[in-house]
Coordinates of C-alpha atoms and ligand atoms in Angstrom, one line a residue:
X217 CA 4.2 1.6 21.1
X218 CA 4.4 5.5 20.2
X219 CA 2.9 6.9 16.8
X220 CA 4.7 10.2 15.9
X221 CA 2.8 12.9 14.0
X222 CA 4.9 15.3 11.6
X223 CA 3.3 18.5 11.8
X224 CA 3.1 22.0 12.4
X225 CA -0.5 22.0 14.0
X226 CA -2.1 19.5 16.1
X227 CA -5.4 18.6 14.8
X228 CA -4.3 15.1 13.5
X229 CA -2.9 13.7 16.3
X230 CA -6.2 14.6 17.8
X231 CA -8.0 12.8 15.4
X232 CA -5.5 9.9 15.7
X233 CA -5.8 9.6 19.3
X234 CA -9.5 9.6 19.9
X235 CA -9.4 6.8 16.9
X236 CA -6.5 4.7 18.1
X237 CA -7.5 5.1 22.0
X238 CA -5.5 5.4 24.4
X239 CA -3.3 2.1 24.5
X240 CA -1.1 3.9 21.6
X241 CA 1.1 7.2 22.7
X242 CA 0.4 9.6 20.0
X243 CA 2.9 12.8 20.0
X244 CA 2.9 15.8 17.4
X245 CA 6.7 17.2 16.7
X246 CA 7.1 19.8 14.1
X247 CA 7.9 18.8 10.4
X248 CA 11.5 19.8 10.5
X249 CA 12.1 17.7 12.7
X250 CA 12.6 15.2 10.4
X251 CA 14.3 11.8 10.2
X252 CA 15.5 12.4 13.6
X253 CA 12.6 11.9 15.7
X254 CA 13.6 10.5 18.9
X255 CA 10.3 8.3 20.6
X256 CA 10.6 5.1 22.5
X257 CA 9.5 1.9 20.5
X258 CA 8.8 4.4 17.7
X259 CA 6.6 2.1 14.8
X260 CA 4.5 4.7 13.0
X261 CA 4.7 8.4 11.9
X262 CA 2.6 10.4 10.3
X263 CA 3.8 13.1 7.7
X264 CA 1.2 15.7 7.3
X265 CA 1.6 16.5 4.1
X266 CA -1.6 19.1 3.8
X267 CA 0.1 22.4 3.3
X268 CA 3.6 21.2 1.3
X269 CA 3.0 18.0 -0.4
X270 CA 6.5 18.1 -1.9
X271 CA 8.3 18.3 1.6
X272 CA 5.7 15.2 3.1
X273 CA 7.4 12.9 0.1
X274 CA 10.6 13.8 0.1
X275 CA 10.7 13.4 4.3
X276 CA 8.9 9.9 3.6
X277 CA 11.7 9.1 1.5
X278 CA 14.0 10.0 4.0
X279 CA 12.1 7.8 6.6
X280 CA 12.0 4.5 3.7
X281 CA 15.9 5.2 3.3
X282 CA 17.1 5.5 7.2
X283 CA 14.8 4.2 9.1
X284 CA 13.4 0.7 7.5
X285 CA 11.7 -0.1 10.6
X286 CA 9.4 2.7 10.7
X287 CA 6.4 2.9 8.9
X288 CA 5.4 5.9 7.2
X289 CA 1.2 6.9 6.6
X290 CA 0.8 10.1 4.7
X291 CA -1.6 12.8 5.8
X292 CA -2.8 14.6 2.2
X293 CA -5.9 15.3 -0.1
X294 CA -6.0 12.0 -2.0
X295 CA -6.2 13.5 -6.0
X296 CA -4.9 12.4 -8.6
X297 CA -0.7 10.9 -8.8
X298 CA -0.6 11.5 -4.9
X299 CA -1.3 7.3 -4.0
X300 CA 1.0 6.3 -6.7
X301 CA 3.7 9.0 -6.0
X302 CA 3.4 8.4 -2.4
X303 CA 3.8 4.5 -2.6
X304 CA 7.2 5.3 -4.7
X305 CA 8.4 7.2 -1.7
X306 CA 8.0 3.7 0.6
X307 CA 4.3 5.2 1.9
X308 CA 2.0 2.6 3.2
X309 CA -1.1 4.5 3.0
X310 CA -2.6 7.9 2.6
X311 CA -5.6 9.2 4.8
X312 CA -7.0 12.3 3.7
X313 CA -8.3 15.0 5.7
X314 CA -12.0 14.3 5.6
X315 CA -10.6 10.6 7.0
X316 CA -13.4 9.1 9.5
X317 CA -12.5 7.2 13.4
X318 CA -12.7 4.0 12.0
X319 CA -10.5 4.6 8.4
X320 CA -8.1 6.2 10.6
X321 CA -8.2 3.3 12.7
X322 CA -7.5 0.9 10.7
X323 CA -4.9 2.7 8.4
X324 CA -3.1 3.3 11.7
X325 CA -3.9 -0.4 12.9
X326 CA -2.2 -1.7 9.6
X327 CA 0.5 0.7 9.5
X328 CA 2.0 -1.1 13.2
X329 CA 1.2 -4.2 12.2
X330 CA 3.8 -3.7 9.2
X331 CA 6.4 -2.4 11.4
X332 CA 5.9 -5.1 13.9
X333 CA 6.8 -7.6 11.4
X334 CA 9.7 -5.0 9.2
X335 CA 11.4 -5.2 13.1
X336 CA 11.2 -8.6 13.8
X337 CA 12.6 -9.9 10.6
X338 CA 15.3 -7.0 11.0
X339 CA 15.4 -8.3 14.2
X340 CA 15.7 -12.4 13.5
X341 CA 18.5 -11.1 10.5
X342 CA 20.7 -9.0 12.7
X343 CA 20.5 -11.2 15.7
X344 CA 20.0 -14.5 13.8
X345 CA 23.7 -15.7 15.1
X346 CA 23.1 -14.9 18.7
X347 CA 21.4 -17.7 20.7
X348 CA 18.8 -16.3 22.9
X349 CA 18.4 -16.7 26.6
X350 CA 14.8 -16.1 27.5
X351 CA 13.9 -15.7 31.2
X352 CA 10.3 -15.5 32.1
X353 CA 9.4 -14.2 35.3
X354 CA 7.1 -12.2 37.5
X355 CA 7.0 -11.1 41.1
X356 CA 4.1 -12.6 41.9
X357 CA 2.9 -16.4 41.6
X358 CA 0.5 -17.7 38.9
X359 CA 0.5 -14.3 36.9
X360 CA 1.0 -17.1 34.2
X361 CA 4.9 -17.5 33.6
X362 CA 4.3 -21.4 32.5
X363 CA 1.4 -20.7 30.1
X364 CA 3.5 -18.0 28.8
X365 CA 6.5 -19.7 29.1
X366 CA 5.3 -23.2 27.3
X367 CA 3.6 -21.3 24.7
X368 CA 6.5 -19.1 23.7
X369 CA 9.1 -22.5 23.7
X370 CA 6.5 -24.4 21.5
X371 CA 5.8 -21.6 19.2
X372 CA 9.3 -20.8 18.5
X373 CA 9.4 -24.9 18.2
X374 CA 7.3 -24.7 15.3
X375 CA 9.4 -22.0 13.7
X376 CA 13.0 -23.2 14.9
X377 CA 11.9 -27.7 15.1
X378 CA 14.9 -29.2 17.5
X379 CA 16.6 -25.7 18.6
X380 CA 14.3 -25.0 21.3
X381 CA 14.9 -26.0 25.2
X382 CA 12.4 -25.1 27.9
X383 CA 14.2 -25.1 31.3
X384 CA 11.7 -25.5 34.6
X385 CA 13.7 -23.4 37.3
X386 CA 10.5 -23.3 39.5
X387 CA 12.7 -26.4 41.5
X388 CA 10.1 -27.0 44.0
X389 CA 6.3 -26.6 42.4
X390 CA 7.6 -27.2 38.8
X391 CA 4.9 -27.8 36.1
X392 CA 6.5 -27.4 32.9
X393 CA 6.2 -31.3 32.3
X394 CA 2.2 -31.4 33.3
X395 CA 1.6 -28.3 31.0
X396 CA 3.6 -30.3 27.6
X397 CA 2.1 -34.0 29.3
X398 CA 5.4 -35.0 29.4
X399 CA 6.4 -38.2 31.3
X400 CA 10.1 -37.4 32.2
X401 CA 11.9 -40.2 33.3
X402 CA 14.7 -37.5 34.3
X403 CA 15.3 -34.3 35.2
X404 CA 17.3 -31.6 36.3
X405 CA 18.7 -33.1 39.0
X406 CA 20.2 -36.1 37.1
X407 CA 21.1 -33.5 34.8
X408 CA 24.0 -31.7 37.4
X409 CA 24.5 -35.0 39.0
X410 CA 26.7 -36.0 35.9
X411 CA 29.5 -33.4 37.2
X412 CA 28.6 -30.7 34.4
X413 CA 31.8 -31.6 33.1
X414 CA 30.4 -31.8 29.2
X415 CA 27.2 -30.5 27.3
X416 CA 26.3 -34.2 26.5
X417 CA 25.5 -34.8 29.6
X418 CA 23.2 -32.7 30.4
X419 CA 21.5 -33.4 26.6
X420 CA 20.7 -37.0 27.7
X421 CA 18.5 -35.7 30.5
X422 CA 16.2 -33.4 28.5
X423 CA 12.9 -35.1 27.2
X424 CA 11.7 -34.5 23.8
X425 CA 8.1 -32.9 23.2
X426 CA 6.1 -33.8 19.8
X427 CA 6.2 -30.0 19.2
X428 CA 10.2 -30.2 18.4
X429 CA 11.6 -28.6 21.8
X430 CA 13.6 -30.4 24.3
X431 CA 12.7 -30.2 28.0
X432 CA 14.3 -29.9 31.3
X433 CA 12.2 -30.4 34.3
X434 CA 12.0 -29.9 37.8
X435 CA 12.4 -32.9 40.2
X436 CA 9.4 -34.4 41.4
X437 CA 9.9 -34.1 45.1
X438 CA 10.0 -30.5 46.3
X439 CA 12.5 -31.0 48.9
X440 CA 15.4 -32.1 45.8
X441 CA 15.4 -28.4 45.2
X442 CA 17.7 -27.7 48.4
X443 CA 20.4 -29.9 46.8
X444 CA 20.8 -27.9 43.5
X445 CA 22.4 -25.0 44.1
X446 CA 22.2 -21.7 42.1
X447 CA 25.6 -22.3 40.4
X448 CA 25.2 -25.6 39.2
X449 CA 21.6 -24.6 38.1
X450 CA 23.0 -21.6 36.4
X451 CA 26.0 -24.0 34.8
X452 CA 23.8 -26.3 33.1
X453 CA 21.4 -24.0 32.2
X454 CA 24.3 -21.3 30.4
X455 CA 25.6 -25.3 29.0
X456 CA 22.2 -25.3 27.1
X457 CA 22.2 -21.7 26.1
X458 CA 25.7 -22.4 23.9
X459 CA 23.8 -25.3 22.1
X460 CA 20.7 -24.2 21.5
X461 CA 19.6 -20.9 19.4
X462 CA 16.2 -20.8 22.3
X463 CA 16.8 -21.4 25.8
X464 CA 12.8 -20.5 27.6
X465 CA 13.3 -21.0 31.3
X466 CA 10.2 -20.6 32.8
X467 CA 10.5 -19.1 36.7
X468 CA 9.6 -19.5 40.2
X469 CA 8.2 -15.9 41.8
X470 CA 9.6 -13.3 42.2
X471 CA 13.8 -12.4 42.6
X472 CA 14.9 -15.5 44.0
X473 CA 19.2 -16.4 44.3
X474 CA 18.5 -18.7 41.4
X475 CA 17.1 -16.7 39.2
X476 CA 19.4 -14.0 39.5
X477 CA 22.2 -16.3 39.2
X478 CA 20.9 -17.0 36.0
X479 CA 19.9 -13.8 35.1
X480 CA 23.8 -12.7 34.2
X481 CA 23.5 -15.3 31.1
X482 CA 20.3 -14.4 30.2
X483 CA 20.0 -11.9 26.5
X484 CA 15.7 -11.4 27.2
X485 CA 13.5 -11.1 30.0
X486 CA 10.5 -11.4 29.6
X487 CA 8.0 -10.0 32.4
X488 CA 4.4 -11.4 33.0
X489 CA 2.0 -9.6 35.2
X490 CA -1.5 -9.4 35.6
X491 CA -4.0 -6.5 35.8
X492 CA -4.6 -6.3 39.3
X493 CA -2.6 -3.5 41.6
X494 CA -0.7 -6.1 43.5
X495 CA 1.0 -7.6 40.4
X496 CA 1.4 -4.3 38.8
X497 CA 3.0 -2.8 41.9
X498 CA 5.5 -5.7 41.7
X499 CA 6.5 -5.5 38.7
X500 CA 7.3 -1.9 39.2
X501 CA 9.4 -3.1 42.3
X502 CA 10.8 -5.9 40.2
X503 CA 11.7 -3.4 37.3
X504 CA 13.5 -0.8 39.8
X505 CA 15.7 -3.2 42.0
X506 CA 16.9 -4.3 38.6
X507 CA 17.7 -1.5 37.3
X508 CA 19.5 -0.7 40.5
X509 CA 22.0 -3.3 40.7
X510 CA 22.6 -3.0 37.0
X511 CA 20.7 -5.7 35.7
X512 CA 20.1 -3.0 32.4
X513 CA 21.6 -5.2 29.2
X514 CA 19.0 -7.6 28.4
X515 CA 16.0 -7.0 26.0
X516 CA 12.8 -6.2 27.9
X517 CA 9.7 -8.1 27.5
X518 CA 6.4 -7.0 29.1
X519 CA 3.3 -9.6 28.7
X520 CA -0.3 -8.2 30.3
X521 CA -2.1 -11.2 31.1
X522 CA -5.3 -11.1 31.4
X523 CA -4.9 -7.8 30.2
X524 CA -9.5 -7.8 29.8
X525 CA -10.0 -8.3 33.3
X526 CA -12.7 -5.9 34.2
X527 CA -11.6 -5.5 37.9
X528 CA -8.3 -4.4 36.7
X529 CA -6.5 -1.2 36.9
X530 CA -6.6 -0.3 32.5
X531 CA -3.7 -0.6 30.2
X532 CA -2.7 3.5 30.1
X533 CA -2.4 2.8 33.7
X534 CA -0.1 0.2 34.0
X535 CA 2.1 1.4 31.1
X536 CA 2.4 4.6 33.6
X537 CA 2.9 2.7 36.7
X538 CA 5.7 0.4 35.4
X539 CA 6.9 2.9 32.9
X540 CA 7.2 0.7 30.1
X541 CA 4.2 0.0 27.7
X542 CA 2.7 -3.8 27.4
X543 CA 4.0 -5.6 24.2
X544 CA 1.4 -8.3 24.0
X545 CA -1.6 -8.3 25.8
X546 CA -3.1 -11.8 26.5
X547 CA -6.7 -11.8 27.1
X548 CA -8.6 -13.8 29.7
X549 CA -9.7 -17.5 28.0
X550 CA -10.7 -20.3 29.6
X551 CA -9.1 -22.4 26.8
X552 CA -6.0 -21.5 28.6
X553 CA -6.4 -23.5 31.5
X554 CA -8.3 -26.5 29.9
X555 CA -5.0 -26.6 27.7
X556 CA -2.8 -26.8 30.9
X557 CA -4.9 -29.6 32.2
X558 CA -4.5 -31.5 29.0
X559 CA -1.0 -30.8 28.5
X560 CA -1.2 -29.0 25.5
X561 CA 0.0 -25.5 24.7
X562 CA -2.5 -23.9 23.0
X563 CA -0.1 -23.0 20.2
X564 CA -0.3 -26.9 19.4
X565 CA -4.0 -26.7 19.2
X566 CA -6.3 -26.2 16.1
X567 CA -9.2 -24.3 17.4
X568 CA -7.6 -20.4 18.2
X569 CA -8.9 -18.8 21.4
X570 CA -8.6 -15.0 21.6
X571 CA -5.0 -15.5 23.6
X572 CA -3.7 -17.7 20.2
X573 CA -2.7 -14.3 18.1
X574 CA -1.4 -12.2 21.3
X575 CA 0.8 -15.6 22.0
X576 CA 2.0 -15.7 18.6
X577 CA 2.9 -12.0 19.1
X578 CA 5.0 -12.5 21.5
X579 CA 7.0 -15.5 19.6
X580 CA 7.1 -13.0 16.8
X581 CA 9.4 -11.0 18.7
X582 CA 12.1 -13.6 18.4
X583 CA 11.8 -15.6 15.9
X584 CA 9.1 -13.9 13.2
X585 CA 6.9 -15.9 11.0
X586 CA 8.8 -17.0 7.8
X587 CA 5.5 -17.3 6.0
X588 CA 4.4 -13.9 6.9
X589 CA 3.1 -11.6 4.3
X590 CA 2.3 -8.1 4.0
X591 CA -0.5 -8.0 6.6
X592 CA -2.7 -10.9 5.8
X593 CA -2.1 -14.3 7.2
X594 CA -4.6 -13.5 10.0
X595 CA -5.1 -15.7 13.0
X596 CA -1.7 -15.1 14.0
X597 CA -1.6 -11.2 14.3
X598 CA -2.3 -9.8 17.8
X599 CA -5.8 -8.7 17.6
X600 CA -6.0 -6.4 21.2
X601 CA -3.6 -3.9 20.7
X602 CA -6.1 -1.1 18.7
X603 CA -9.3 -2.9 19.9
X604 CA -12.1 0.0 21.1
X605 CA -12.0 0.8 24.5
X606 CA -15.0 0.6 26.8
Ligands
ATP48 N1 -4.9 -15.5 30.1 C1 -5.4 -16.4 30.9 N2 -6.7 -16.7 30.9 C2 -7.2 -17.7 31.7 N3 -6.5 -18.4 32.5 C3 -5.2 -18.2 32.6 C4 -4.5 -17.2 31.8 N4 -3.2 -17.2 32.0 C5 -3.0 -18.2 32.9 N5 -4.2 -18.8 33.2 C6 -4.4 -19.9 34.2 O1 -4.0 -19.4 35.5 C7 -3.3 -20.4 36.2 C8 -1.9 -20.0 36.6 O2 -1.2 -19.9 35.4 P1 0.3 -20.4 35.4 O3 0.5 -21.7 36.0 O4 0.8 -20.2 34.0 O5 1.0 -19.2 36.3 P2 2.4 -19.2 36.9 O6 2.8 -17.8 37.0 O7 3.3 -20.2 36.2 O8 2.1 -19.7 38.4 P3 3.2 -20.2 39.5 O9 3.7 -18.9 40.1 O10 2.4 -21.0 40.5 O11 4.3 -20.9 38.8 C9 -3.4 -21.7 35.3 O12 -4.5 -22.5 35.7 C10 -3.5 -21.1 33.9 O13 -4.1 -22.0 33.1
MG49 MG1 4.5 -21.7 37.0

């Protein structure tokens, strides 16, 4: 998440740092740089419009006409025309110079939320044909890949009702069908025993959750898993990514033959790690043996779980160490595991905990909320991501 500020001095990106914190990457580049600004995961910029008013527009025009998924804030003395012509010129808001912590805050705050949502729907139009693949995984175990995992393939349910499959490829300790309170009367091993010759097949062995999706589970005798190998695994489960517009496959740890097998089909990753140094330092392992046999094309994810944890290393931290910032940070709540226990996702529950909107988030990213508006249907927006630091 990076917030670019256009401007010849550096006194408001100052201010927008010390207001935002330091979970956001604020940078200054000089006004002509213009449309061109080149920043990872770029949402927001800035235009300081204090000393040439007429430039700031025009260059926030510029931004509204070439680059939809950023959003512009204006920096300028708020008199009178400047709101009305700045809105004209696809400005979401105009902070002016007196502008306290806590305005700046939540103009900012606003601002990403915006582009959050401007990207996923760009994202859901221009990728609405492509089924997705979604592996989620981690190095280390119970960093959370089935809450994650469960959550994200019943969320999308709700948005996307029968074109969802969650896949258990955790073969031995499997507990996708606990975590939805399924009772499968088959499973993945049925599944390949048909021969793989035909999708059908391996439809008749998924088990249908109230939320919508379709599940494949893990035997439930560990020692079945020695029979399945990678290939057929990796058949059925590539089978199920032609039919259905979601494929979730929740993980076992770490890089296993299996998952990489899979991995070639996959369009998304989606990496889950926790805050302490162990998981971290994984994930940064994880990240660079992938990167060095290739493994470059699919879409990044990065979930922070319990991203509160007050014995954890802090987010600016683990952005650095694993060189990629968190996209949804999931708070500690002890609704999480009650919801395991009882076998239902939290997503399907009534009562939000503080992990509902970062959840939510992270379904957002690929499939975003139809019924979204422009900032307001609250309980679903991630709350952490601008929260004050301690
Ligand atoms: N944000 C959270 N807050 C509180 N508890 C959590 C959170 N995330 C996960 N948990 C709990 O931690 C435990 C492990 O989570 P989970 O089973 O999802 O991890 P996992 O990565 O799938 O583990 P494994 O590697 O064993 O498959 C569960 O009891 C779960 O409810
Ligand atoms: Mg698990």
């Amino acid at each position: 998440m990076t917030i670019v500020v256009l401007s010849d001095g550096d006194s408001l990106e100052q201010a927008v740092q010390s207001a935002v914190g330091d979970s956001v990457s604020v940078r200054t580049m000089p006004l002509a740089t213009g449309v061109n600004v080149d920043a990872d995961d770029l949402s927001v910029v800035l235009i300081d419009g204090a000393t040439d008013l007429e430039r700031a527009l025009r260059l926030a025009h510029d931004f509204d006409d070439r680059r939809p998924g950023v959003t512009v804030v204006l920096g300028a003395p708020v008199s009178d025309g400047v709101a009305a012509r700045a809105m004209q010129a696809g400005v979401r808001d105009v902070l002016s110079p007196g502008a306290d912590g806590d305005r700046i805050r939540e103009a900012v705050k606003r601002a990403i939320e915006v582009a959050d949502r401007r990207r996923a729907t760009m994202h859901s139009i221009d990728e609405s044909r492509e089924n997705r693949l979604i592996m989620v995984m981690s190095p280390k175990g119970g960093a959370g890949k089935t809450t994650i995992a469960s959550n994200l393939a019943v969320g999308l349910a709700q948005r996307a009702p029968k074109e969802v499959a969650l896949i258990d490829a955790d073969l031995q300790f499997g507990d996708v069908g606990n975590a939805l309170r399924l009772l499968a009367e088959t499973n993945i091993r049925d599944a390949i025993a048909g021969g793989l010759q035909d999708v059908t097949e391996v439809k008749v062995h998924l088990t249908p959750h109230r939320s919508g999706l379709f599940a494949l589970c893990a035997p439930d005798q560990p020692g079945v898993a020695d029979e399945i190998t990678a290939q057929a695994f990796t058949k059925a489960v590539s089978m199920l990514a032609d039919e259905f517009r979601y494929v979730v496959v929740d993980t076992d740890p770490g890089l296993g033959e299996r998952t990489l097998t899979v991995m070639d089909h996959a369009t998304d990753l989606v990496f889950v790690a926790a805050t302490d140094v162990a998981s971290v330092r994984g994930l940064r392992k994880t990240i660079d043996a992938l990167d060095s046999i290739g493994m470059t094309s699919h879409q990044r994810h990065f979930v922070l779980n319990r991203s509160d944890a007050k014995v954890g290393l802090d987010v600016a931290d683990i952005a650095s160490t694993i060189g990629m910032e968190p996209d949804v940070l999931v708070p500690s709540s002890r609704t999480l595991p009650v919801s395991m226990n009882q076998g239902t996702p939290i997503l399907e529950m009534d009562e939000p905990s503080p992990a509902t909107g970062p959840l939510w988030s992270l379904v957002d990213r690929f499939h975003a909320d139809p019924d979204a508006d422009d900032g307001h249907n609250s309980g679903r927006r991630p709350g952490g991501l601008l929260r004050r630091r301690n």
